[in-house]
PDB file of C-alpha atoms in Angstrom:
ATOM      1  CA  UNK V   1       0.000   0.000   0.000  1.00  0.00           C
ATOM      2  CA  UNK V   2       1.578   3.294  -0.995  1.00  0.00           C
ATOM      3  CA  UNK V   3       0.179   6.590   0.242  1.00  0.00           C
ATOM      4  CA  UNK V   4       0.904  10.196  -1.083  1.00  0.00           C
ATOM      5  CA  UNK V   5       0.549  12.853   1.580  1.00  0.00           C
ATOM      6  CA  UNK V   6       3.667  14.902   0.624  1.00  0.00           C
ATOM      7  CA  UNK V   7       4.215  14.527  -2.777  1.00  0.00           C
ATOM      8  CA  UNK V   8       6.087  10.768  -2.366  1.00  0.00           C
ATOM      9  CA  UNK V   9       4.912   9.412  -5.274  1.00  0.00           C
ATOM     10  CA  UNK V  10       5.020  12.354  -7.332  1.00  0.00           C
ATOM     11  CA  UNK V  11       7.876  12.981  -6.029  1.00  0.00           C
ATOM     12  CA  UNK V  12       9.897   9.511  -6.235  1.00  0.00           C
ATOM     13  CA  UNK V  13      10.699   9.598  -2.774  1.00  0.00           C
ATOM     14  CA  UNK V  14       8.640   6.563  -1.492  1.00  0.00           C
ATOM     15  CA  UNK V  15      10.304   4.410   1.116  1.00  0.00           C
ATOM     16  CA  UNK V  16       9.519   1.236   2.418  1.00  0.00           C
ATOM     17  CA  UNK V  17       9.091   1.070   6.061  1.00  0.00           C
ATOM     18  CA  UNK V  18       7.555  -1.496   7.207  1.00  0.00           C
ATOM     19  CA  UNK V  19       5.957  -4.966   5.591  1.00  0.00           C
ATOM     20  CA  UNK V  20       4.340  -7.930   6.968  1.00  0.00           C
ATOM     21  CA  UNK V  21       6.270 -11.634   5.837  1.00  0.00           C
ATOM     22  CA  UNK V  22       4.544 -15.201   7.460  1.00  0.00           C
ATOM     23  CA  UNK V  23       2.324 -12.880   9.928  1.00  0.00           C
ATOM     24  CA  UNK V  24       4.897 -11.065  11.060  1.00  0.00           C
ATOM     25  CA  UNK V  25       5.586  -7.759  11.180  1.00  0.00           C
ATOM     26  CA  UNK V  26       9.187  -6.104  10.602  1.00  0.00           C
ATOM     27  CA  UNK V  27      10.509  -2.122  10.512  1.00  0.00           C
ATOM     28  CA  UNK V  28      12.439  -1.414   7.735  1.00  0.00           C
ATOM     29  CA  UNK V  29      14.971   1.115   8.364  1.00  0.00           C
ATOM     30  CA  UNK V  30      16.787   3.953   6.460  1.00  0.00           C
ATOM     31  CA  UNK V  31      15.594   6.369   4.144  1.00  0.00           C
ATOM     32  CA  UNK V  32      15.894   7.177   0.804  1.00  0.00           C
ATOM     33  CA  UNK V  33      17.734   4.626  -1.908  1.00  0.00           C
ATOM     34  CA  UNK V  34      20.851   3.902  -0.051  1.00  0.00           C
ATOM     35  CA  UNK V  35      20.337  -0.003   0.578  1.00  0.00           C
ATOM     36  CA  UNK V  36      23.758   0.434   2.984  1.00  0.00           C
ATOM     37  CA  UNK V  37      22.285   2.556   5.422  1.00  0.00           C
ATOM     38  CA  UNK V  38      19.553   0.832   7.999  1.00  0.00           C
ATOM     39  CA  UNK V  39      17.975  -2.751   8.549  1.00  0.00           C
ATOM     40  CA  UNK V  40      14.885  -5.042   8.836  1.00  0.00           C
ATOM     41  CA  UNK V  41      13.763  -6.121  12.211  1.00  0.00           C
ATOM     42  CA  UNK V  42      11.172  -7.627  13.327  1.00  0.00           C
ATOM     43  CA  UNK V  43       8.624  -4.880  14.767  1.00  0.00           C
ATOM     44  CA  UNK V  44       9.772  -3.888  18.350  1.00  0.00           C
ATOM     45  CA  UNK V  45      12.505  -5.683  18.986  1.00  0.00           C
ATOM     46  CA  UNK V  46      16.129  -5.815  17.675  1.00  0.00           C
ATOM     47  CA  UNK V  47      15.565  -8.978  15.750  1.00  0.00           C
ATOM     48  CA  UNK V  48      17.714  -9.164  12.618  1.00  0.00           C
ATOM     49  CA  UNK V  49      15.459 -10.342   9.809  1.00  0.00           C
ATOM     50  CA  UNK V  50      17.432 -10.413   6.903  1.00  0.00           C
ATOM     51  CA  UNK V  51      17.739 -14.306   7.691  1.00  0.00           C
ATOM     52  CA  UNK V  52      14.002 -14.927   7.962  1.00  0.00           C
ATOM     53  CA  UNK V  53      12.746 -17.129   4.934  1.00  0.00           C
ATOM     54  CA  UNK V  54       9.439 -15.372   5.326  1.00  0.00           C
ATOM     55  CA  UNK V  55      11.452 -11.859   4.545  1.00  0.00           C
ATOM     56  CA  UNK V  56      13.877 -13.602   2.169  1.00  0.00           C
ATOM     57  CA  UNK V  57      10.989 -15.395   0.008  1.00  0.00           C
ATOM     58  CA  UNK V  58       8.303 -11.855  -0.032  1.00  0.00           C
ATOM     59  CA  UNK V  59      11.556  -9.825  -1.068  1.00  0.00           C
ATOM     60  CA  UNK V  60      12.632 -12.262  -3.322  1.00  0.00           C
ATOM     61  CA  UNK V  61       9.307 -12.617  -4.649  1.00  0.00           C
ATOM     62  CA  UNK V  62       8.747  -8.946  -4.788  1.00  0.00           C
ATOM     63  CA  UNK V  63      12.109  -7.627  -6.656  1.00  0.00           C
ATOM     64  CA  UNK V  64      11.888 -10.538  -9.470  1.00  0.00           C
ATOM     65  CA  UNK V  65       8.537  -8.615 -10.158  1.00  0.00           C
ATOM     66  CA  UNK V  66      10.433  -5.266 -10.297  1.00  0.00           C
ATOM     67  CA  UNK V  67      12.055  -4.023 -14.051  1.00  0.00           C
ATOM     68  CA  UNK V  68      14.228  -1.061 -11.475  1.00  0.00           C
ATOM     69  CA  UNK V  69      17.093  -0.889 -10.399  1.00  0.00           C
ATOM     70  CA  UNK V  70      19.405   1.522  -8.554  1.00  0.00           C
ATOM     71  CA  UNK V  71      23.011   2.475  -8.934  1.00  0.00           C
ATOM     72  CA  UNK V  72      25.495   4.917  -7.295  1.00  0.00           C
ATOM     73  CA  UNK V  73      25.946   7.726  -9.426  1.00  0.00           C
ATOM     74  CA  UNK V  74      27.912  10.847  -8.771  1.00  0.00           C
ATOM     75  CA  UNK V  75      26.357  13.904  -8.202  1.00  0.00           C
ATOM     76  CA  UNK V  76      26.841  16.500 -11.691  1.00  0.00           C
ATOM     77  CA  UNK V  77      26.693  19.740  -8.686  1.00  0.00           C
ATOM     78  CA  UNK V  78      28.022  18.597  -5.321  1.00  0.00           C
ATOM     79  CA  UNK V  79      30.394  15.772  -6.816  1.00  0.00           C
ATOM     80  CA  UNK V  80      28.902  13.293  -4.399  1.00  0.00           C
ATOM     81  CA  UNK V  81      28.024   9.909  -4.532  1.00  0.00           C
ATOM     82  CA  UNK V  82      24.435   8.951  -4.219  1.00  0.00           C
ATOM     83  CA  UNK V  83      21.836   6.180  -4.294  1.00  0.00           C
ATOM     84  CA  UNK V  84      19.598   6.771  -7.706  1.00  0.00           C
ATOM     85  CA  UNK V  85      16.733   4.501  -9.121  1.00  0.00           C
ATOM     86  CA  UNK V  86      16.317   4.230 -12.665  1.00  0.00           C
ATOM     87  CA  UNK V  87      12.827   2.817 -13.640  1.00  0.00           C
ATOM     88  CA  UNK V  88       9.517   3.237 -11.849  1.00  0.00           C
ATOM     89  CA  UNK V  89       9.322   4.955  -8.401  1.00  0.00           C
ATOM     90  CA  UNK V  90       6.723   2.385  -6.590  1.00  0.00           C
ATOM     91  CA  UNK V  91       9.368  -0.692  -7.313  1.00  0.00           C
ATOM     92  CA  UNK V  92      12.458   1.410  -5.931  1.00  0.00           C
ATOM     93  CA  UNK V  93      11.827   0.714  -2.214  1.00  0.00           C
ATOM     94  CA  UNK V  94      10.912  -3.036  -3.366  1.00  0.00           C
ATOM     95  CA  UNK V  95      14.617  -3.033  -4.677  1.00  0.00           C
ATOM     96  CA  UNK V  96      15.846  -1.123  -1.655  1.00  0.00           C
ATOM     97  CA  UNK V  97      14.580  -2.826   0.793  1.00  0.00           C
ATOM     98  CA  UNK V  98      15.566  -6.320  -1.223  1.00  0.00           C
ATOM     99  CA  UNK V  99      19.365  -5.441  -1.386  1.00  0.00           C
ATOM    100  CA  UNK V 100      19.525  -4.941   2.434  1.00  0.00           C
ATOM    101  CA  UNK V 101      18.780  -8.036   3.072  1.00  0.00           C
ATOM    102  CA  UNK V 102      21.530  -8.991   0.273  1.00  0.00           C
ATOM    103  CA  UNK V 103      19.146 -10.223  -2.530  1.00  0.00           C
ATOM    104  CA  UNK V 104      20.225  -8.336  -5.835  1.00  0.00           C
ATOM    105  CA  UNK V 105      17.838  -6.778  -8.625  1.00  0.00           C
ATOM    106  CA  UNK V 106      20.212  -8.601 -10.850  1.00  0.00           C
ATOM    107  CA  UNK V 107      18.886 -12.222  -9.623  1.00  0.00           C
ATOM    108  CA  UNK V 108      16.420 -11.929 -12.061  1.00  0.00           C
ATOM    109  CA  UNK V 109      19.113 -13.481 -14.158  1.00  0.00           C
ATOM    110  CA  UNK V 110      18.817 -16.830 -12.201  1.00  0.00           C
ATOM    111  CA  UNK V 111      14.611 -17.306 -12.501  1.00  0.00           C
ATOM    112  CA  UNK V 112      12.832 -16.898 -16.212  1.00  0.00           C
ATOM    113  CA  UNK V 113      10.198 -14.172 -16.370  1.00  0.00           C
ATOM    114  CA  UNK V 114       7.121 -16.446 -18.098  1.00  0.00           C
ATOM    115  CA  UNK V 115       5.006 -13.000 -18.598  1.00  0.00           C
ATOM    116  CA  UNK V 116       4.681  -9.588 -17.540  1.00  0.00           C
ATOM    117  CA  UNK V 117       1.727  -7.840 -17.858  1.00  0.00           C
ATOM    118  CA  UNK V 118       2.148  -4.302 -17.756  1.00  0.00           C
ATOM    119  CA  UNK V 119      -0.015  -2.096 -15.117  1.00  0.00           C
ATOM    120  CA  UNK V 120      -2.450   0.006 -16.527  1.00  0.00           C
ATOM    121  CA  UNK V 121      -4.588   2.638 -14.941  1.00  0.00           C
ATOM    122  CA  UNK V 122      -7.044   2.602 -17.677  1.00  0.00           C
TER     123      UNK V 122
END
């Protein structure tokens, strides 16, 4: 479920931050693109849950649905380096949230997409 109250989705700012994997509930930490930078736990507690199967097979499932990906890139202005998606803005925090648990976009290479159909509003 993805909500817009401050321009998130128009935006392309949308974070995950929390999901729900075998009727449990986990916080997903960090913000923004940079899959380095926070965790998932399991809701109040420190629980690491990068090893859960539940989390590792809804993520998995999740980012093999996903045609995004992000990359560092370095900033043209400030000469930084920064997180950046390239693709569609709702599948970003799918992707984020999949490589910090350590599952890549690019294991897409290992299963066979069947079919895709496309999402259309109309």
């Amino acid at each position: 479920i993805c909500s817009d109250k401050t321009g998130t989705l128009t935006e392309g700012k949308m974070t995950m931050v929390n999901m729900y994997a075998g009727t449990v509930a986990y916080d997903v930490e960090g913000k923004g693109f940079d899959p380095t930078v926070g965790r998932i736990k399991r809701e109040g507690s420190e629980k690491d849950g990068a090893s859960d199967i539940a989390v590792r097979s809804a993520l998995l499932s999740a980012v093999l649905c996903c045609n995004t990906t992000i990359s560092k890139v370095k900033d043209a202005e400030t000469g930084e380096e920064k997180w950046e998606p390239k693709g569609n803005s709702s599948e970003a925090p799918i992707v984020v949230a999949a490589r910090k648990i350590g599952l890549d976009e690019n294991i897409s290479k290992e299963y066979r997409r069947v079919l895709e159909i496309p999402f259309s509003s109309s």
